[in-house]
CSV table of C-alpha atoms and ligand atoms in Angstrom, one decimal:
chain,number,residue,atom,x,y,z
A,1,UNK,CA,78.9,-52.1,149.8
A,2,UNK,CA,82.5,-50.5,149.7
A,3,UNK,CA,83.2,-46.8,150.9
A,4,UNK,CA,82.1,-44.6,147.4
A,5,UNK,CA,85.7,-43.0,145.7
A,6,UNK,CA,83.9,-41.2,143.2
A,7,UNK,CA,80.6,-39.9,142.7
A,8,UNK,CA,79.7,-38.3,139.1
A,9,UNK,CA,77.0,-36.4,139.1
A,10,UNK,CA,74.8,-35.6,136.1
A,11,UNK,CA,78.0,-34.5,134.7
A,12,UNK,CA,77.7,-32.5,130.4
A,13,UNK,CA,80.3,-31.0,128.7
A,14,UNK,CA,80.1,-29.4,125.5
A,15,UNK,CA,81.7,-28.7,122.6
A,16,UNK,CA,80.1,-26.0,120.6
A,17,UNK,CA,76.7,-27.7,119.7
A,18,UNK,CA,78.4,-31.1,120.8
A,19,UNK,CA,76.8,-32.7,123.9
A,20,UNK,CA,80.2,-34.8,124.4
A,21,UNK,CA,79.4,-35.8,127.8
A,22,UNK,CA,75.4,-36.2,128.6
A,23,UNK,CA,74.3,-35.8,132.0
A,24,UNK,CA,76.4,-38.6,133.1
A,25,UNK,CA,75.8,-40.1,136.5
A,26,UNK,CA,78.4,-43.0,138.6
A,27,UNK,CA,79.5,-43.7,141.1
A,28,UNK,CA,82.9,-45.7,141.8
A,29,UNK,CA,83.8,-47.9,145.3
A,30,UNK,CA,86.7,-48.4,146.5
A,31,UNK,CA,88.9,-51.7,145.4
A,32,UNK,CA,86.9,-52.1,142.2
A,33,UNK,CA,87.5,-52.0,138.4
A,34,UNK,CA,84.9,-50.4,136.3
A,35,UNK,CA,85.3,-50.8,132.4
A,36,UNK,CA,84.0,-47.9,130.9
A,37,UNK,CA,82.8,-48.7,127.2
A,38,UNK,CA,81.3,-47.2,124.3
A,39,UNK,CA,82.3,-47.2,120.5
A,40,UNK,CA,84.5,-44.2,119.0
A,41,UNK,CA,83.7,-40.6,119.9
A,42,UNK,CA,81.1,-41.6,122.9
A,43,UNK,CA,82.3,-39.4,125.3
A,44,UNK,CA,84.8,-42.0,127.2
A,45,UNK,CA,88.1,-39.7,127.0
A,46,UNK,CA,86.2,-36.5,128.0
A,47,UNK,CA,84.9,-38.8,130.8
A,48,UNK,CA,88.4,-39.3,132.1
A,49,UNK,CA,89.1,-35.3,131.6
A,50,UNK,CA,86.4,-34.1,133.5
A,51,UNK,CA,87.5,-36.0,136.4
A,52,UNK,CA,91.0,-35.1,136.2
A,53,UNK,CA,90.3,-31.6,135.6
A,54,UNK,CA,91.1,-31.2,132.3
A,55,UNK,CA,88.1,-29.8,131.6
A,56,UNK,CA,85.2,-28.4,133.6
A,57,UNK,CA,81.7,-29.9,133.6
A,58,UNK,CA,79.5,-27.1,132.0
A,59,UNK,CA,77.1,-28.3,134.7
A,60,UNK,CA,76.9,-31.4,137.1
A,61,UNK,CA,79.3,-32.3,139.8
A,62,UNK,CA,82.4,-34.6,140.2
A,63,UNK,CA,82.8,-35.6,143.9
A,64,UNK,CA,86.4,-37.2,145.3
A,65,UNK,CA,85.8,-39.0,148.9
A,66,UNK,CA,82.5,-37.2,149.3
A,67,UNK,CA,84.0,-33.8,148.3
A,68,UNK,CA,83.5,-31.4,144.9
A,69,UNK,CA,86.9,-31.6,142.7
A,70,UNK,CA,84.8,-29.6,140.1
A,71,UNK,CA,86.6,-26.6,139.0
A,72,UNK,CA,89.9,-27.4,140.3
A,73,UNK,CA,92.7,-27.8,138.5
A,74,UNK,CA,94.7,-31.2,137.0
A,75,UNK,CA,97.3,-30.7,140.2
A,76,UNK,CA,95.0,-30.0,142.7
A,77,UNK,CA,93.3,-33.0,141.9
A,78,UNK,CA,96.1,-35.2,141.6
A,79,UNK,CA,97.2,-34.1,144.6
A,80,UNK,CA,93.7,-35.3,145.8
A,81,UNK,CA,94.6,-39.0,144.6
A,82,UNK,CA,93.3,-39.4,141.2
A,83,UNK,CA,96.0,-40.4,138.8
A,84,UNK,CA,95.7,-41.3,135.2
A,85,UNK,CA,97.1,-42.6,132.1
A,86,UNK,CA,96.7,-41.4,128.5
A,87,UNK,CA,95.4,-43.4,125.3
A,88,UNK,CA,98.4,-41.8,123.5
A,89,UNK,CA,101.6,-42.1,126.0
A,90,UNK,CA,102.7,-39.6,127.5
A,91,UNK,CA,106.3,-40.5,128.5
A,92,UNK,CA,109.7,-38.6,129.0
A,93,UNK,CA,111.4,-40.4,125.3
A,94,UNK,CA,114.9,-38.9,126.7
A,95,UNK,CA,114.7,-39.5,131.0
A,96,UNK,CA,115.5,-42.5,132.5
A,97,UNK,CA,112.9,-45.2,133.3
A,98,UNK,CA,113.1,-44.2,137.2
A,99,UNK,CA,113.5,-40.5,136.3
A,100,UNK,CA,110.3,-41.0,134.5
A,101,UNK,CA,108.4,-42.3,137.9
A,102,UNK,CA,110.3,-39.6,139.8
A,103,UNK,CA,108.4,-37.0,137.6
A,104,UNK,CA,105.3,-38.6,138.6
A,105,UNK,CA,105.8,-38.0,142.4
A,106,UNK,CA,106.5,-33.9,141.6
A,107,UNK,CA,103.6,-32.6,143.1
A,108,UNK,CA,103.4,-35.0,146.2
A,109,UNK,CA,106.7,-34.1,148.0
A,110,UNK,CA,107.2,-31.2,150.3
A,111,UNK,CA,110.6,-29.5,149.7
A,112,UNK,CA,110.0,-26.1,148.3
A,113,UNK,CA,111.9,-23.7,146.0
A,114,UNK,CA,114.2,-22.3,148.6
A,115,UNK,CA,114.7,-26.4,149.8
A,116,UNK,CA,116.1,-26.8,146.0
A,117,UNK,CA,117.9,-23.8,145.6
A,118,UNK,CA,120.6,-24.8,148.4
A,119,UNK,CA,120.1,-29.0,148.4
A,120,UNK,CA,118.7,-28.6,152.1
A,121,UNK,CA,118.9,-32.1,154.5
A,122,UNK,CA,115.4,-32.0,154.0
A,123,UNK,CA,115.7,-31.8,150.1
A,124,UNK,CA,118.5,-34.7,149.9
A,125,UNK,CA,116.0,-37.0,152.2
A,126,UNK,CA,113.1,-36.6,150.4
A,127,UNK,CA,115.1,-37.1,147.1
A,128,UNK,CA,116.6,-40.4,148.7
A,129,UNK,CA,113.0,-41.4,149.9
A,130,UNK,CA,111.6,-40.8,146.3
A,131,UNK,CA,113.9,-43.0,144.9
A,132,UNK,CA,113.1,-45.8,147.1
A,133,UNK,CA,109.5,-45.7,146.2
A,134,UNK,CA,110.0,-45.4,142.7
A,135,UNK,CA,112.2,-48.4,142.9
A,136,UNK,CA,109.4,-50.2,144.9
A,137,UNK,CA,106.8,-49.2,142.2
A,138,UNK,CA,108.7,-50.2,139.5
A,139,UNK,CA,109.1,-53.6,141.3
A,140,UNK,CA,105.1,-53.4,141.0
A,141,UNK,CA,105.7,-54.8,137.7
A,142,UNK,CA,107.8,-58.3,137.6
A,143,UNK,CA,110.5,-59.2,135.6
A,144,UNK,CA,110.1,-55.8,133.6
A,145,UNK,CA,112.0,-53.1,134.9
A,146,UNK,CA,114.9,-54.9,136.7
A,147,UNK,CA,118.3,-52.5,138.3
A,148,UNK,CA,120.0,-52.4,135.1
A,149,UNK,CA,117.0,-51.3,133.4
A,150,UNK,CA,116.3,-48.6,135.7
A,151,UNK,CA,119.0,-45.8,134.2
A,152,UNK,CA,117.9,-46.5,130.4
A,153,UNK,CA,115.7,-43.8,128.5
A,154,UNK,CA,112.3,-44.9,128.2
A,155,UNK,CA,112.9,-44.3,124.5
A,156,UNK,CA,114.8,-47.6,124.4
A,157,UNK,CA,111.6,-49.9,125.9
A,158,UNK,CA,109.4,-51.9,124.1
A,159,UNK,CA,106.0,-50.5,123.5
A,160,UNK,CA,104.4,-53.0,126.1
A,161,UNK,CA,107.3,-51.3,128.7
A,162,UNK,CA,106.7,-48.0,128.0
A,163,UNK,CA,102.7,-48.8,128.6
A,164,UNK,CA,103.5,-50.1,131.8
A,165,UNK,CA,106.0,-47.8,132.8
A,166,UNK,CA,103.5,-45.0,132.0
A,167,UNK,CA,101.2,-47.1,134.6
A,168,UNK,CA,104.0,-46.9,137.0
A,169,UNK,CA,104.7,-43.2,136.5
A,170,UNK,CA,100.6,-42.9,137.3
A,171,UNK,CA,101.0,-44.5,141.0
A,172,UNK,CA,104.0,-42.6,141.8
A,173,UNK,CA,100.8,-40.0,142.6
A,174,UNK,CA,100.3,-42.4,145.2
A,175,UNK,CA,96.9,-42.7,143.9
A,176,UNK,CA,93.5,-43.9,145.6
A,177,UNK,CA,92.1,-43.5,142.1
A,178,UNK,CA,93.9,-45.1,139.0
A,179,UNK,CA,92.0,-43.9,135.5
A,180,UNK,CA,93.6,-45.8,132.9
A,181,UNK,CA,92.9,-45.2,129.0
A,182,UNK,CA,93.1,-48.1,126.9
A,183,UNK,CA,96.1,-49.7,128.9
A,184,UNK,CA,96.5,-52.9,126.6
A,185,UNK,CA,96.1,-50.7,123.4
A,186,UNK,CA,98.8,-52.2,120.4
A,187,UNK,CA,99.7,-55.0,122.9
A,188,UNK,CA,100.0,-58.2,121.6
A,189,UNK,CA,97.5,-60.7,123.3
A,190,UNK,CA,100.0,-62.2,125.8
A,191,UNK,CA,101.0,-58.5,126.8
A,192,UNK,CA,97.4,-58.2,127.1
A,193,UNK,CA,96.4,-60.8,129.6
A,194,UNK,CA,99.5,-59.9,131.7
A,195,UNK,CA,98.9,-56.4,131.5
A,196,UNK,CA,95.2,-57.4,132.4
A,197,UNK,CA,96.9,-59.2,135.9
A,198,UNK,CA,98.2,-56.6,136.8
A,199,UNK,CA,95.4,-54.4,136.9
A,200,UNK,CA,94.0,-56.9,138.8
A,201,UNK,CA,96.8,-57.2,141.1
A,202,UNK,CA,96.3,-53.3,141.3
A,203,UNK,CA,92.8,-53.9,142.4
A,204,UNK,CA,93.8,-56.0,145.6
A,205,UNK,CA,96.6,-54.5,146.7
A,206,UNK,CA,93.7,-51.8,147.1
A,207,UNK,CA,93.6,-49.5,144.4
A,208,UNK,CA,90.4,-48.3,142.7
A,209,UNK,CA,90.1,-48.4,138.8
A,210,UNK,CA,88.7,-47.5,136.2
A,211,UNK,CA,89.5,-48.2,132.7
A,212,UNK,CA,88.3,-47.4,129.2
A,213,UNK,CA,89.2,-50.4,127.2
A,214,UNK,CA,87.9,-51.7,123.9
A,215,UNK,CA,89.7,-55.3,124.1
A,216,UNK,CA,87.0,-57.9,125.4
A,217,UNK,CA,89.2,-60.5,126.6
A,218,UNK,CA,90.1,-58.0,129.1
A,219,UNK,CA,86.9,-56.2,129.7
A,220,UNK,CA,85.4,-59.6,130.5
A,221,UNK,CA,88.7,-60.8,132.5
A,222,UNK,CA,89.2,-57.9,134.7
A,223,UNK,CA,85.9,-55.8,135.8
A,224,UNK,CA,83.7,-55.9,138.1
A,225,UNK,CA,81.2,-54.2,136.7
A,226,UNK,CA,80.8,-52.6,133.3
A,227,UNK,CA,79.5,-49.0,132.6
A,228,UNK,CA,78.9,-48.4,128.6
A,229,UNK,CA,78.9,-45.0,127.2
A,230,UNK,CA,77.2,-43.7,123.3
A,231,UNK,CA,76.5,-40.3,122.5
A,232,UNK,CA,77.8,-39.1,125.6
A,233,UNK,CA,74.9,-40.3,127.5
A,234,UNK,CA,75.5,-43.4,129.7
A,235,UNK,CA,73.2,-46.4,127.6
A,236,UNK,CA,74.1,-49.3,130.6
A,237,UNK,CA,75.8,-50.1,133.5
A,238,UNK,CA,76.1,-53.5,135.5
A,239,UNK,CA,77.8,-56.8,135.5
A,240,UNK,CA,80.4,-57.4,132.5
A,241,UNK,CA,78.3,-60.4,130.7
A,242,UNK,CA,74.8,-58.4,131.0
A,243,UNK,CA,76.6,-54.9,129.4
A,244,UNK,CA,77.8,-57.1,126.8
A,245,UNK,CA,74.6,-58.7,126.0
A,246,UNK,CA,72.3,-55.4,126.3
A,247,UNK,CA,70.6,-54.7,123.1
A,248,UNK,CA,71.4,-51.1,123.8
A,249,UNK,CA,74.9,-52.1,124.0
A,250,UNK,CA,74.6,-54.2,121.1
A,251,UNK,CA,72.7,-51.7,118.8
A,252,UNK,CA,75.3,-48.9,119.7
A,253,UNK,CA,78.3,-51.2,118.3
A,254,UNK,CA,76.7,-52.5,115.6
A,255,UNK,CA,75.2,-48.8,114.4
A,256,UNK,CA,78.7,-47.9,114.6
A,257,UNK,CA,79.9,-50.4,112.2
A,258,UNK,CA,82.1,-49.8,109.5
A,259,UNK,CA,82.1,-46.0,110.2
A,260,UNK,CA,84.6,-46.1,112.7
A,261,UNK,CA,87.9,-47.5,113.1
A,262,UNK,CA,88.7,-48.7,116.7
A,263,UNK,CA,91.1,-45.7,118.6
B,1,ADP,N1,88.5,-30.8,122.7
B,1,ADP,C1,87.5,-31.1,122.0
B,1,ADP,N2,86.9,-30.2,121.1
B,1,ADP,C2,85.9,-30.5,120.4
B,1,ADP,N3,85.3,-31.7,120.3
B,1,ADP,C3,85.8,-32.7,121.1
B,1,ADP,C4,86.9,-32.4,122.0
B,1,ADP,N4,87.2,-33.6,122.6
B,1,ADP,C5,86.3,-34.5,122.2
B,1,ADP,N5,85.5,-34.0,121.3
B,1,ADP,C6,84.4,-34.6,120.7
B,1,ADP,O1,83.6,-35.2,121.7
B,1,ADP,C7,83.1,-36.5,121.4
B,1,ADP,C8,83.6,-37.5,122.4
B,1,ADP,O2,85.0,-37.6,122.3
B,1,ADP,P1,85.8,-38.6,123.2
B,1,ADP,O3,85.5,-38.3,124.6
B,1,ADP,O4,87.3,-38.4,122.8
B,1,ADP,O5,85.3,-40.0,122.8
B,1,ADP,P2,85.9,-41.5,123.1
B,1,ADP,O6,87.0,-41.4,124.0
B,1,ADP,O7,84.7,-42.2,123.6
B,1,ADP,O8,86.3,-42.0,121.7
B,1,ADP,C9,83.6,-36.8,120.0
B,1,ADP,O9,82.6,-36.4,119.1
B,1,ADP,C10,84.8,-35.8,119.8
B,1,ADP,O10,85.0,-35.5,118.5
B,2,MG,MG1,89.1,-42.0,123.8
């Protein structure tokens, strides 16, 4: 089995009276995508919070590469390799599309205040060797953000682009960890499957993911294994077809019927 990335650990939060997170326990290994499912309101998002330090566990643990990221805060732990994307994007509207990815890399260079105040040799050559890897991270993602697109606002991309290019702002981190919420959300099916390749394409070029994602197609197409959430407690976890199949699973979609709408 794979090195372990990420261990949960009997991880709750709550919210008031709200158990939004149940004494969740996983653990993630390197190079794999994990689906993480459940219907509306199961604890998913909060999930992806904890572990980026959004919010602390009230108890539990969260462990990065065998060591506690509990407690600290969103830098620290980004800085630690755990990048993320949001269900609702998150994207400069006015920067450029490479300005955007550049903003994604603030954290992870080394030139300090005094470095920017007087444009330093050391300032100008990290700045130059930033924008190479942005433009090789952009190029992650081919045919959509070619040169010329490059100095536009990320206002004036489609709704597909600006998903991906919030992606590509995420691995400007240089992530070892890539959480992703509902990456194919409002994409049309064929931005779906494509999207859906390139998490895969993520996956082997080594990256380790995990994604909450409601769309089957790509739940079934992409994971390796499949952890389903309801209630905030964690109802089953395995292979993609037996998730799908568990009457737990089953039960908690069907319960939820009509009294959701998909988010
Ligand atoms: N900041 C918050 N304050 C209060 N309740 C919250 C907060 N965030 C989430 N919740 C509640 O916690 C539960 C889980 O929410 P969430 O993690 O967003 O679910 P999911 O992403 O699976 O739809 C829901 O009942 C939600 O209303
Ligand atoms: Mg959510």
């Amino acid at each position: 089995m794979a090195e372990v990335i990420l261990e949960v650990r009997s991880a709750t939060k709550n919210f008031g009276g709200l158990k939004a997170v149940n004494n969740l326990s996983f653990d993630l290994h390197k190079g794999e995508i994990v689906s993480l499912i459940g219907p509306n309101g199961s604890g998913k998002t909060t999930t992806f919070n904890l572990i980026t330090g959004l919010y602390e566990p009230d108890s539990g643990d969260i462990l990065m590469q065998g060591e506690s990221i509990a407690g600290l805060k969103p830098g620290q732990i980004y800085a630690r390799g755990i990048s993320r994307t949001f269900q609702m994007l998150r994207l400069f509207s006015n920067m450029s599309v490479l300005e955007n990815v550049l903003v994604g890399m603030h954290g992870r260079t080394k030139a300090n205040v005094i470095d920017c105040m007087f444009r330093t040799p050391r300032m100008r050559r990290e700045e130059e060797a930033s924008i190479v890897r942005a433009r090789e991270i952009l190029a992650m993602f081919p045919g959509r953000f070619p040169l010329a697109r490059h100095t536009q606002p990320a206002a004036s991309l489609s709704y597909a682009n600006r998903r991906r290019l919030e992606i590509a702002r995420a691995l400007a981190g240089e992530p070892r960890l890539l959480l992703l919420d509902e990456p194919v959300a409002g994409m049309n099916p064929a931005e779906s499957m494509e999207v859906m390749r390139q998490i895969r394409d993520l996956r082997d070029a080594g990256y380790t993911i995990l994604m909450i994602e409601h769309d089957m197609n790509v739940i079934m197409g992409a994971s390796d294994r499949v952890i389903a959430m309801d209630h905030g407690i964690k109802i089953a976890e395995g292979a993609p077809v037996d998730v799908a199949n568990d009457p737990a699973v089953v039960e908690a979609y069907l319960g939820r019927r009509g009294a959701d709408t998909a988010s």
